[in-house]
GROMACS .gro file of C-alpha atoms in nm:
model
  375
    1UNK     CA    1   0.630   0.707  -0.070
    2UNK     CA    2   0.906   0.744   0.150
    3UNK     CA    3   0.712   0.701   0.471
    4UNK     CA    4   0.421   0.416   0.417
    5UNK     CA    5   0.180   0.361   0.655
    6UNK     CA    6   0.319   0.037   0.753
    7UNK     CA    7   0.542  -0.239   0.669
    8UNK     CA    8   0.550  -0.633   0.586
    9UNK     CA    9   0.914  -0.758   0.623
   10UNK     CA   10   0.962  -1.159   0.612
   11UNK     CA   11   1.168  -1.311   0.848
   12UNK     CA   12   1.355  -1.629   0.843
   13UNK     CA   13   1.044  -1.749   1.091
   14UNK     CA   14   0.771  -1.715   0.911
   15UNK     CA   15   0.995  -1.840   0.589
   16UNK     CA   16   1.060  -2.141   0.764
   17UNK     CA   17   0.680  -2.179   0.918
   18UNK     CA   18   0.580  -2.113   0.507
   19UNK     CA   19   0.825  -2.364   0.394
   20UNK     CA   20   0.633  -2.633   0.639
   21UNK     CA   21   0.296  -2.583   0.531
   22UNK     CA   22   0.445  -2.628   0.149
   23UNK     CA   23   0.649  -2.962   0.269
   24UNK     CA   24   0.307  -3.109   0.440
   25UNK     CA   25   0.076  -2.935   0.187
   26UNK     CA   26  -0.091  -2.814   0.437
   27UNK     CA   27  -0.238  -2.455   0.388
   28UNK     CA   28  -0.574  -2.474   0.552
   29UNK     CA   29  -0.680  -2.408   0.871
   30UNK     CA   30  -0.456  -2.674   1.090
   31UNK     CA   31  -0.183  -2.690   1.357
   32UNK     CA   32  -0.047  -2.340   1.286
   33UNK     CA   33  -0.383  -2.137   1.340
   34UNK     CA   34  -0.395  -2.349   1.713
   35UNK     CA   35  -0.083  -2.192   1.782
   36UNK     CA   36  -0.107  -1.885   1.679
   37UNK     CA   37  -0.448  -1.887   1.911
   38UNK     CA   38  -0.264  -2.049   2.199
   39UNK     CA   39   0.038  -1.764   2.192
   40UNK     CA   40  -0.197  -1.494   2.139
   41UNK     CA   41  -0.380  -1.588   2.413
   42UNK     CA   42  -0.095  -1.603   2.640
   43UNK     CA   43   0.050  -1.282   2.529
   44UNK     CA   44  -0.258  -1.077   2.703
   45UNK     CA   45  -0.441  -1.331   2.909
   46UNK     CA   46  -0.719  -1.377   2.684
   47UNK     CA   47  -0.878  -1.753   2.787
   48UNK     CA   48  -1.077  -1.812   2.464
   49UNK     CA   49  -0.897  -1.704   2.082
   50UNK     CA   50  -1.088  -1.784   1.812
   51UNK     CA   51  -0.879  -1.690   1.440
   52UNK     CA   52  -1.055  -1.566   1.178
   53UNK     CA   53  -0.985  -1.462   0.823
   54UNK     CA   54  -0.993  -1.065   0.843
   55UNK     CA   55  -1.056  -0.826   1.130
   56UNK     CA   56  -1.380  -0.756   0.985
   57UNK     CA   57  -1.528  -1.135   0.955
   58UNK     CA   58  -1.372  -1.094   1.353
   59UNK     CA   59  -1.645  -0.844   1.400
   60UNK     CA   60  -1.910  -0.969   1.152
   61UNK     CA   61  -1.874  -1.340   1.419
   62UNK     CA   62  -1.849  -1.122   1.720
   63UNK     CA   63  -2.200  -0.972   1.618
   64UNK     CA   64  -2.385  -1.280   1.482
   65UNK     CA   65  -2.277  -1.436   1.844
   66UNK     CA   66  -2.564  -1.240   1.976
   67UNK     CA   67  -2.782  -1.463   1.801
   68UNK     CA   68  -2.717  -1.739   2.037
   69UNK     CA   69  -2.783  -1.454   2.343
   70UNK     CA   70  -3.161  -1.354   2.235
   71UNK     CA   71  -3.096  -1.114   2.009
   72UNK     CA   72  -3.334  -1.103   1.671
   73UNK     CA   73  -3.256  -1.045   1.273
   74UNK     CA   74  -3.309  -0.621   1.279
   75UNK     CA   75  -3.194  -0.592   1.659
   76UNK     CA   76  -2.972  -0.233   1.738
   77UNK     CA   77  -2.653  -0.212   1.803
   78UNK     CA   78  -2.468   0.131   1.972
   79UNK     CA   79  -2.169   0.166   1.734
   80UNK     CA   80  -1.957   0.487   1.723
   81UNK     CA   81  -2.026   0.769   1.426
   82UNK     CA   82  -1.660   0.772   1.348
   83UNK     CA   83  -1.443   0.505   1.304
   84UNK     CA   84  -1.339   0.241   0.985
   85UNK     CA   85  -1.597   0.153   0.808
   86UNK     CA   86  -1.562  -0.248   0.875
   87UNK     CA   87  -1.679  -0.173   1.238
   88UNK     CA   88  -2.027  -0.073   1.145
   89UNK     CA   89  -2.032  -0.312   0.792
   90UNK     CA   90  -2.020  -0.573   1.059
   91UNK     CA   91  -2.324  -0.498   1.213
   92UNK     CA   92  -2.487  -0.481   0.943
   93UNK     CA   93  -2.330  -0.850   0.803
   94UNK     CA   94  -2.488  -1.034   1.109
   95UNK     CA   95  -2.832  -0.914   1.056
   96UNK     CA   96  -2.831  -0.579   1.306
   97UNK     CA   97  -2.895  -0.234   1.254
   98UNK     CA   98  -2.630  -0.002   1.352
   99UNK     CA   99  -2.708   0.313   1.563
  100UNK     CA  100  -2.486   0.559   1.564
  101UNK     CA  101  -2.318   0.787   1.823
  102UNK     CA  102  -2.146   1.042   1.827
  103UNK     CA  103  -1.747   1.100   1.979
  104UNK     CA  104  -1.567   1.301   2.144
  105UNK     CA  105  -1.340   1.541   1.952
  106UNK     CA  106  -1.002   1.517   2.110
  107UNK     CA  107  -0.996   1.109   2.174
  108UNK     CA  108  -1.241   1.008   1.857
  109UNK     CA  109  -1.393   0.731   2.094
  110UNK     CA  110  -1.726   0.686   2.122
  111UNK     CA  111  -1.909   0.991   2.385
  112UNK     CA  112  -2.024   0.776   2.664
  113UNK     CA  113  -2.206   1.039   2.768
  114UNK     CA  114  -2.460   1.046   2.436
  115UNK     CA  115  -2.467   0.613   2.493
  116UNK     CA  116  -2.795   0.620   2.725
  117UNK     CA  117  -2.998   0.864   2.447
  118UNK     CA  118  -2.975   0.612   2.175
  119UNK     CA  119  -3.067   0.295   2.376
  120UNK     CA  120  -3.401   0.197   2.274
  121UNK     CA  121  -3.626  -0.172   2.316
  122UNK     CA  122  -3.421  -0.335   2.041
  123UNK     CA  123  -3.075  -0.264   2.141
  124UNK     CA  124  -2.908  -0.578   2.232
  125UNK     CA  125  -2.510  -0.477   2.260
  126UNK     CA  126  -2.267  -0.151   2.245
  127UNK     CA  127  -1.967  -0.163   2.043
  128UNK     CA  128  -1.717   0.027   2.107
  129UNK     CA  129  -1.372   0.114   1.884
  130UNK     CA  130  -1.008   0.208   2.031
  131UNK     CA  131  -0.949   0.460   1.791
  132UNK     CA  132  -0.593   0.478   1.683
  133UNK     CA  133  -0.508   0.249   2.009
  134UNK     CA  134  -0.678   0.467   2.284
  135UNK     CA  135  -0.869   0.283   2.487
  136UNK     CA  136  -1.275   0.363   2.574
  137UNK     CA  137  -1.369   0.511   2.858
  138UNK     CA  138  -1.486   0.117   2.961
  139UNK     CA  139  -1.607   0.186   3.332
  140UNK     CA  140  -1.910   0.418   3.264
  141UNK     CA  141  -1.950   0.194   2.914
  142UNK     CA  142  -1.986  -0.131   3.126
  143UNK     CA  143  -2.186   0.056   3.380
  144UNK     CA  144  -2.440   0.127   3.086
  145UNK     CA  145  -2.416  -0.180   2.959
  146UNK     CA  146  -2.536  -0.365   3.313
  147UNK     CA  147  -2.796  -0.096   3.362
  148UNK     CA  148  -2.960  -0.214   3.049
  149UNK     CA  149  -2.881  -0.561   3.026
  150UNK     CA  150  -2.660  -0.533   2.712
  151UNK     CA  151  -2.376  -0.689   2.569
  152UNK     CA  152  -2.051  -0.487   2.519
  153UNK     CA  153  -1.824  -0.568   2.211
  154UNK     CA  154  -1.468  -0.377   2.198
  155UNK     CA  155  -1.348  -0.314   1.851
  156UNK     CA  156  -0.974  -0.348   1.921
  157UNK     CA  157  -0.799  -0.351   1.586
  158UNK     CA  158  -0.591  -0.112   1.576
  159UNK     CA  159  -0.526  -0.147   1.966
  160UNK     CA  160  -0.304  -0.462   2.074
  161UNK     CA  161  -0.176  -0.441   2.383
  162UNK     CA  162  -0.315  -0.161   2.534
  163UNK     CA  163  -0.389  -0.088   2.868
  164UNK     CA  164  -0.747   0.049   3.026
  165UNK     CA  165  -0.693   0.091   3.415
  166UNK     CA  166  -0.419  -0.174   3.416
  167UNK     CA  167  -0.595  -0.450   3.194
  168UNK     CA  168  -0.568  -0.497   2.841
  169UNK     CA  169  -0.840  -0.381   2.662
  170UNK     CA  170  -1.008  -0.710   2.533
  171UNK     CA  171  -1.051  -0.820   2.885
  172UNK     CA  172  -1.324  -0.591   2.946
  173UNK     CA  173  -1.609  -0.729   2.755
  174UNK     CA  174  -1.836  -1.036   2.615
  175UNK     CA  175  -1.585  -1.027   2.308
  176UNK     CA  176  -1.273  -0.837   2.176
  177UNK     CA  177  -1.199  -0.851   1.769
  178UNK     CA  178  -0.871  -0.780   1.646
  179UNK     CA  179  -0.692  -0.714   1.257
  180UNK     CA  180  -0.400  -0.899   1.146
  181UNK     CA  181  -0.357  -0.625   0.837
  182UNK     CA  182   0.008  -0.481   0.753
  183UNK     CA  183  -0.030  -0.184   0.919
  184UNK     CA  184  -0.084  -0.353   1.249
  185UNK     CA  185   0.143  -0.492   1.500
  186UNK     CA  186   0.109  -0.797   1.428
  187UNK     CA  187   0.072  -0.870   1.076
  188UNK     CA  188  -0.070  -1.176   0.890
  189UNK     CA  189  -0.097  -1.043   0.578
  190UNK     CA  190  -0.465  -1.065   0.660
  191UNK     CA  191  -0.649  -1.228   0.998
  192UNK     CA  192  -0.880  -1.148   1.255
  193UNK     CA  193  -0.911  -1.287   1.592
  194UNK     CA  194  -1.231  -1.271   1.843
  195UNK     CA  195  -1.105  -1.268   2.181
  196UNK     CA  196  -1.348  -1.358   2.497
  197UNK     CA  197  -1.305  -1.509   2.846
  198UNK     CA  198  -1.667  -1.667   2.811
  199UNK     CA  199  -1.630  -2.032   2.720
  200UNK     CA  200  -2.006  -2.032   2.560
  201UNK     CA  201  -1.933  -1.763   2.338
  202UNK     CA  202  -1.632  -1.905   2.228
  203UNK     CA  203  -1.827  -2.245   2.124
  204UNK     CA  204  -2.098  -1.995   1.913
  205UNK     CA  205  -1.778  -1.805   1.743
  206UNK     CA  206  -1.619  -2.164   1.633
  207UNK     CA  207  -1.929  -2.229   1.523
  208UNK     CA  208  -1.995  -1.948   1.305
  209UNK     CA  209  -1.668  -1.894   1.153
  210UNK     CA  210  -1.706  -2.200   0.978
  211UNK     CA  211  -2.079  -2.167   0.861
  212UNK     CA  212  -2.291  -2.271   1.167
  213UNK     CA  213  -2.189  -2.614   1.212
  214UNK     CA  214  -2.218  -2.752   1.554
  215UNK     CA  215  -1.871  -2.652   1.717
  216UNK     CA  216  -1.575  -2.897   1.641
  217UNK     CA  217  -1.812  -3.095   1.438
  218UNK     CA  218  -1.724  -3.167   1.028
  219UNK     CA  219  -2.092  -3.291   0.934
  220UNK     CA  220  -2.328  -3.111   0.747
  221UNK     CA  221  -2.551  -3.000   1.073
  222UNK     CA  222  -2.577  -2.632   1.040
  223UNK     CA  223  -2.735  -2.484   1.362
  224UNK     CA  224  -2.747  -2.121   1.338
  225UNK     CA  225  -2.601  -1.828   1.123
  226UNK     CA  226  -2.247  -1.913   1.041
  227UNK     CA  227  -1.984  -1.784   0.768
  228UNK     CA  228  -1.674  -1.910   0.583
  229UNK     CA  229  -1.417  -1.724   0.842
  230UNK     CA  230  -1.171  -1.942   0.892
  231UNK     CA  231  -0.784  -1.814   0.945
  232UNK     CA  232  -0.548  -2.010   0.746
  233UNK     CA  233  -0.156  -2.204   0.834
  234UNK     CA  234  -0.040  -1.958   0.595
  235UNK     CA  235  -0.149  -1.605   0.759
  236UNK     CA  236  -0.073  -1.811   1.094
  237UNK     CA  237   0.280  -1.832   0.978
  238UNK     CA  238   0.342  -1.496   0.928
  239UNK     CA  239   0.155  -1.434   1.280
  240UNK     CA  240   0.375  -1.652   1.466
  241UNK     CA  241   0.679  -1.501   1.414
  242UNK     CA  242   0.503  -1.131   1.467
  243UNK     CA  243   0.427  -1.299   1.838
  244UNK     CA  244   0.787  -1.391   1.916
  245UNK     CA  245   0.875  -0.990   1.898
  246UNK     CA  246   0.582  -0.859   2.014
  247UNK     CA  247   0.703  -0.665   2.278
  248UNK     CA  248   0.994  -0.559   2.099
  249UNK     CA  249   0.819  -0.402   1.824
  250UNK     CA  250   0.541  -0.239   2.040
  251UNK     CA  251   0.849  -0.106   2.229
  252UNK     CA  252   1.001   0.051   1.936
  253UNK     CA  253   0.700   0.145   1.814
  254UNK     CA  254   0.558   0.314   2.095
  255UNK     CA  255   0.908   0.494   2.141
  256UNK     CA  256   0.826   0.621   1.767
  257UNK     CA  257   0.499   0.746   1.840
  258UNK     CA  258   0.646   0.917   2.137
  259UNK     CA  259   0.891   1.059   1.973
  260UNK     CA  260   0.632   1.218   1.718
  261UNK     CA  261   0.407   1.362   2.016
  262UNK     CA  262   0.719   1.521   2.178
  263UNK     CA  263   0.880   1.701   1.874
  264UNK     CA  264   0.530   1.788   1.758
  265UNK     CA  265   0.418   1.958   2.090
  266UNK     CA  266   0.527   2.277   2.014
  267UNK     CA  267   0.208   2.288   1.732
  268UNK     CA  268  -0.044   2.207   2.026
  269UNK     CA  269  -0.212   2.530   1.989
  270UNK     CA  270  -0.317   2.479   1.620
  271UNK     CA  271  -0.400   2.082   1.651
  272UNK     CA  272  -0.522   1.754   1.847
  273UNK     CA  273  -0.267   1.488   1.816
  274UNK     CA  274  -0.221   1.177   2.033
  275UNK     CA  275  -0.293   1.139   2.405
  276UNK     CA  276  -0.214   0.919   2.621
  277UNK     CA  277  -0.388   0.969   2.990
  278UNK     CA  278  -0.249   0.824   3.335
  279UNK     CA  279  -0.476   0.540   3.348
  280UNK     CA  280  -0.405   0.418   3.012
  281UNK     CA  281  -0.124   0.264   2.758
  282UNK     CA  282  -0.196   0.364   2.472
  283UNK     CA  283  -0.140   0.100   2.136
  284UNK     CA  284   0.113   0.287   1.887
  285UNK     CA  285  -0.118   0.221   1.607
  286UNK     CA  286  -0.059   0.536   1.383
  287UNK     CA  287   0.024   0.925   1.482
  288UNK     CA  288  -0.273   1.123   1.442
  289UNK     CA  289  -0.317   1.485   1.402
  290UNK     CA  290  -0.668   1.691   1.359
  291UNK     CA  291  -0.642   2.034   1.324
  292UNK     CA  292  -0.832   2.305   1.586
  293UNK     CA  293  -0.856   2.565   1.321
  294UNK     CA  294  -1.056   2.483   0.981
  295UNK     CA  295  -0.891   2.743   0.801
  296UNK     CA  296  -0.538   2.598   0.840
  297UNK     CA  297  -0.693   2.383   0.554
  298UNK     CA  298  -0.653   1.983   0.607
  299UNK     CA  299  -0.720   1.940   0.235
  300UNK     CA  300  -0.371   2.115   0.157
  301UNK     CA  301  -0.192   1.926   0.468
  302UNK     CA  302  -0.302   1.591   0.292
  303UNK     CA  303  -0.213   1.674  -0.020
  304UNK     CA  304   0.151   1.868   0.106
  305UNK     CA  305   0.261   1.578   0.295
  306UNK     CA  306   0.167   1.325   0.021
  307UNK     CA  307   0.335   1.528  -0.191
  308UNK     CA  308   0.658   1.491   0.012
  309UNK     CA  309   0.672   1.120   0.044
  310UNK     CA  310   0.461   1.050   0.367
  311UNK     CA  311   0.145   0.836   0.278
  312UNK     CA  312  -0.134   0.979   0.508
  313UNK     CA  313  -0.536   0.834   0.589
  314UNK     CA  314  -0.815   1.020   0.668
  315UNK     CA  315  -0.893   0.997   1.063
  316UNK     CA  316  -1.227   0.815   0.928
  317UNK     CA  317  -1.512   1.067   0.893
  318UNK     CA  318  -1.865   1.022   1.033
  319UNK     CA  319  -1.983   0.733   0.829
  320UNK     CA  320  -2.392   0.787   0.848
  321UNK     CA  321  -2.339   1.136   0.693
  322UNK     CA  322  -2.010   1.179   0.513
  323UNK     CA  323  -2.004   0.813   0.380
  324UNK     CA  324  -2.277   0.740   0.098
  325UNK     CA  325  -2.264   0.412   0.222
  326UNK     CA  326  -2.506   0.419   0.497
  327UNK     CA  327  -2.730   0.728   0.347
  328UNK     CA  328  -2.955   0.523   0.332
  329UNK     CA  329  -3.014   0.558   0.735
  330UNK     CA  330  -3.142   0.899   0.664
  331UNK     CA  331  -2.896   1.099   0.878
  332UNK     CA  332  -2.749   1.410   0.758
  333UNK     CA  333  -2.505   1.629   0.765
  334UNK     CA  334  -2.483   1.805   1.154
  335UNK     CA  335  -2.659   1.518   1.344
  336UNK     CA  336  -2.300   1.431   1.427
  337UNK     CA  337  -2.068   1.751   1.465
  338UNK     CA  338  -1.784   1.563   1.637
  339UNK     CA  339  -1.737   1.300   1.383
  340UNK     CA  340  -1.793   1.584   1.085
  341UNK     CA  341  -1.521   1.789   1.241
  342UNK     CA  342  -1.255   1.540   1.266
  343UNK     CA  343  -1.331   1.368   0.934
  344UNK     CA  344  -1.305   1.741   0.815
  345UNK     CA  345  -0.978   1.795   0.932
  346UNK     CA  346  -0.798   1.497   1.062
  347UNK     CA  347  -0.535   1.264   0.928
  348UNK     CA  348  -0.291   0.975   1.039
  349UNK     CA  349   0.057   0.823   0.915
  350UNK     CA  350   0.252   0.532   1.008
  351UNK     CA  351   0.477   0.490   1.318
  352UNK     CA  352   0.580   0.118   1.251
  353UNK     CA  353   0.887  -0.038   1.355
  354UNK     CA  354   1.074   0.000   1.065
  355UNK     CA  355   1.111   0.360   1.064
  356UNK     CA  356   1.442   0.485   1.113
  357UNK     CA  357   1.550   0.769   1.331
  358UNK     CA  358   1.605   0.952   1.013
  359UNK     CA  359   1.254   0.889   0.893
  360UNK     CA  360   1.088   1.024   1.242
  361UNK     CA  361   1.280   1.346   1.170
  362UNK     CA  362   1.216   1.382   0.773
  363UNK     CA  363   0.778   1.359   0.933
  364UNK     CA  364   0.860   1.597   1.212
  365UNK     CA  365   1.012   1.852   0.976
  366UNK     CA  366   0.781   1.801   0.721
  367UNK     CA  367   0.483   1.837   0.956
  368UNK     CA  368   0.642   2.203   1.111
  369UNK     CA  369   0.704   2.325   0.767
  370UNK     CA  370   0.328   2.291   0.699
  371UNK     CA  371   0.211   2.490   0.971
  372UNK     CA  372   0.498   2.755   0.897
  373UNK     CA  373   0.341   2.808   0.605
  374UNK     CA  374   0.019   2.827   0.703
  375UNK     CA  375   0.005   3.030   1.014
   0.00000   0.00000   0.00000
C-alpha cells in the first residue's frame, strides 16, 4: 500500500525514553505512565488521566465505573448503532446491556433526537462516539442526560483535540476514553486513557484498571469489579514523545484533511465527506467519504482504490444488524436505516502526518478517477 491508514515512525525521544526503561529494567507501569498522564492532562485541561492498556479496556473501566454510581450487573446503556465495534464490546465487558440508536447520515454521530425513545427504567448512562473526530451534538445530549438523571460517557478515540462550542470534547462529561493505536494522533503502539474532571471517579477507574483493589493500595483487598488495564513505561515512551508535537502534527494533519475536503468538493453532489460546522474543530482522524447514490457501487470504490495502493476501512456499519456479533440482540436488518446506509456505502483512509504533498494528490486523483468512471 502506498497510502496506509496511518503511520508509527520512532523518534530519537521515544528511543531514548525506551533505552531508560531497558537501563532501569523497568517496563511496568512506573514513572513514565505518571507522565504521560500529567502531560496529557495539561495538553487539554483534563484534571483527572487515568492510562490504560488499550482504548477499549479505556471504555470497558469507563463503564464498570458506574458500578460505584448505582448502577446493577444487566443495567442499559444508550450507545450509538454505528461506530467501532470496541465502543459497544465495552458495554457489554462491564456487565451492561447495550441499546442501540440510531445516527444521523451525514455526521454518523449518534441522532439525539431518537436518545429519549430508547431510555427506559434500567438505563443508567449514554455513550456517545466522535465519529471520525466530529464532535456530538453534547448540549441537547447533556440536556437528556440531566432530565433523566444519567451519566454521559464520550467515546473520544478517534477525536483528540477537538473542539465542541469552544471546549475540548472530553470536558463535557462524567468520563472521556481515548486510543493510543497507530492510526491515532498520538500513538503508543497501544494505550487507552479515561479522562474525567470528577476526582471520585477517578479513584473507582484506578481502582479497576488494576483489578478492584482499593485505589493506590498493593494488597490483596479487592473491592469491586476491576481488570488487568494497566498502561505500561514502554507504550508511555512512545506517548511522550507523540505529546511534545502534538500540535504540530494535528496542524499538519488537519491541513491534510483539509486539503482532501477542498480538492474533493467538486464530487459533493454524488457523496458525504467530512464536515466541519462553525461551532466545532473537528479531530483529523481519517477522510471519510459515503456515497449519496447506491448505484455508484461502494463495493467497486473499495476494491478500485485498494487496488491502487490506498488502504481504505469501512465507515463501521450498524453493528446490531450487519455485525453477527450482537445478533443475538434480535435486531434486524431496517431497525436502523442510517447506520445500514452508511455501512453500505461508506469508507475512510488515512490523513496522517506523514503524507506528503505528493501522496494527498496521488488520493485526490485516484478518488476523481473513480467517480469519472462511474457517473
Amino acid at each position: 500500500m502506498r497510502i496506509k491508514f496511518g503511520e508509527l515512525h520512532i523518534g530519537e525521544k521515544a528511543r531514548a525514553n525506551l533505552l531508560h526503561c531497558c537501563d532501569t529494567n523497568w517496563a511496568t507501569g512506573g514513572p513514565k505512565v505518571r507522565e504521560f498522564e500529567e502531560k496529557w492532562g495539561n495538553l487539554f485541561g483534563y484534571r483527572e488521566n487515568i492510562a490504560m492498556s488499550s482504548g477499549t479496556d479505556a471504555g470497558i473501566n469507563a463503564c464498570a465505573m458506574l458500578h460505584d454510581f448505582g448502577a446493577r450487573r444487566g443495567d442499559e446503556i444508550i450507545v450509538p448503532a454505528l461506530s467501532f465495534v470496541a465502543s459497544s464490546n465495552a458495554v457489554l465487558a462491564a456487565g451492561f446491556m447495550p441499546v442501540f440508536v440510531d445516527i444521523e447520515r451525514e455526521t454518523m454521530n449518534i441522532d439525539p433526537t431518537r436518545i429519549e425513545a430508547a431510555i427506559t427504567p434500567r438505563t443508567r448512562a449514554i455513550q456517545v462516539v466522535h465519529t471520525m473526530g466530529k464532535p456530538c451534538e453534547m448540549d441537547m445530549i447533556l440536556a437528556i442526560a440531566r432530565e433523566h438523571g444519567l451519566k454521559v460517557l464520550e467515546d473520544a478515540c478517534e477525536a483528540h483535540g477537538a473542539k465542541y462550542r469552544g471546549d475540548f470534547v472530553g470536558s463535557h462529561s462524567d468520563a472521556a476514553t481515548f486510543s493510543y493505536y497507530v492510526a491515532h494522533l498520538i500513538c503508543c503502539g497501544e494505550g487507552g486513557m479515561v479522562s474525567t474532571n470528577n476526582p471520585e471517579v477517578a479513584a473507582v477507574l484506578r481502582s479497576t484498571r488494576t483489578h478492584g483493589r482499593r485505589d493506590g493500595k498493593l494488597y490483596f483487598d479487592f473491592v469491586r469489579l476491576g481488570f488487568n488495564s494497566k498502561m505500561n513505561d514502554l507504550e508511555a515512551s512512545l506517548g511522550l514523545e507523540a505529546i511534545d508535537v502534538f500540535w504540530e502534527t494535528f496542524t499538519t494533519r488537519k491541513k491534510n484533511l483539509r486539503y482532501l475536503m477542498e480538492n474533493c468538493a467538486d464530487l459533493s453532489e454524488f457523496a458525504w465527506f467530512n464536515q466541519e460546522e462553525e461551532h466545532e474543530v473537528l479531530c483529523p482522524h481519517a477522510f471519510s467519504i459515503t456515497l449519496k447514490d447506491p448505484s455508484l457501487n461502494f463495493t467497486r470504490m473499495y476494491a478500485y482504490l485498494e487496488e491502487h495502493g490506498i488502504q481504505c476501512k469501512l465507515n463501521f456499519g450498524s453493528l446490531p444488524t450487519q455485525h453477527e456479533t450482537f445478533a443475538w440482540i434480535g435486531h434486524k436488518i431496517g431497525d436502523f436505516p442510517e447506520a445500514e446506509y452508511v455501512g453500505e456505502n461508506g469508507l475512510h483512509m488515512g490523513c496522517h502526518q506523514f503524507l506528503t504533498q505528493d501522496d494527498l494528490d496521488f488520493m485526490v486523483e485516484n478518488i476523481h478517477n473513480y467517480f469519472r468512471n462511474e457517473v
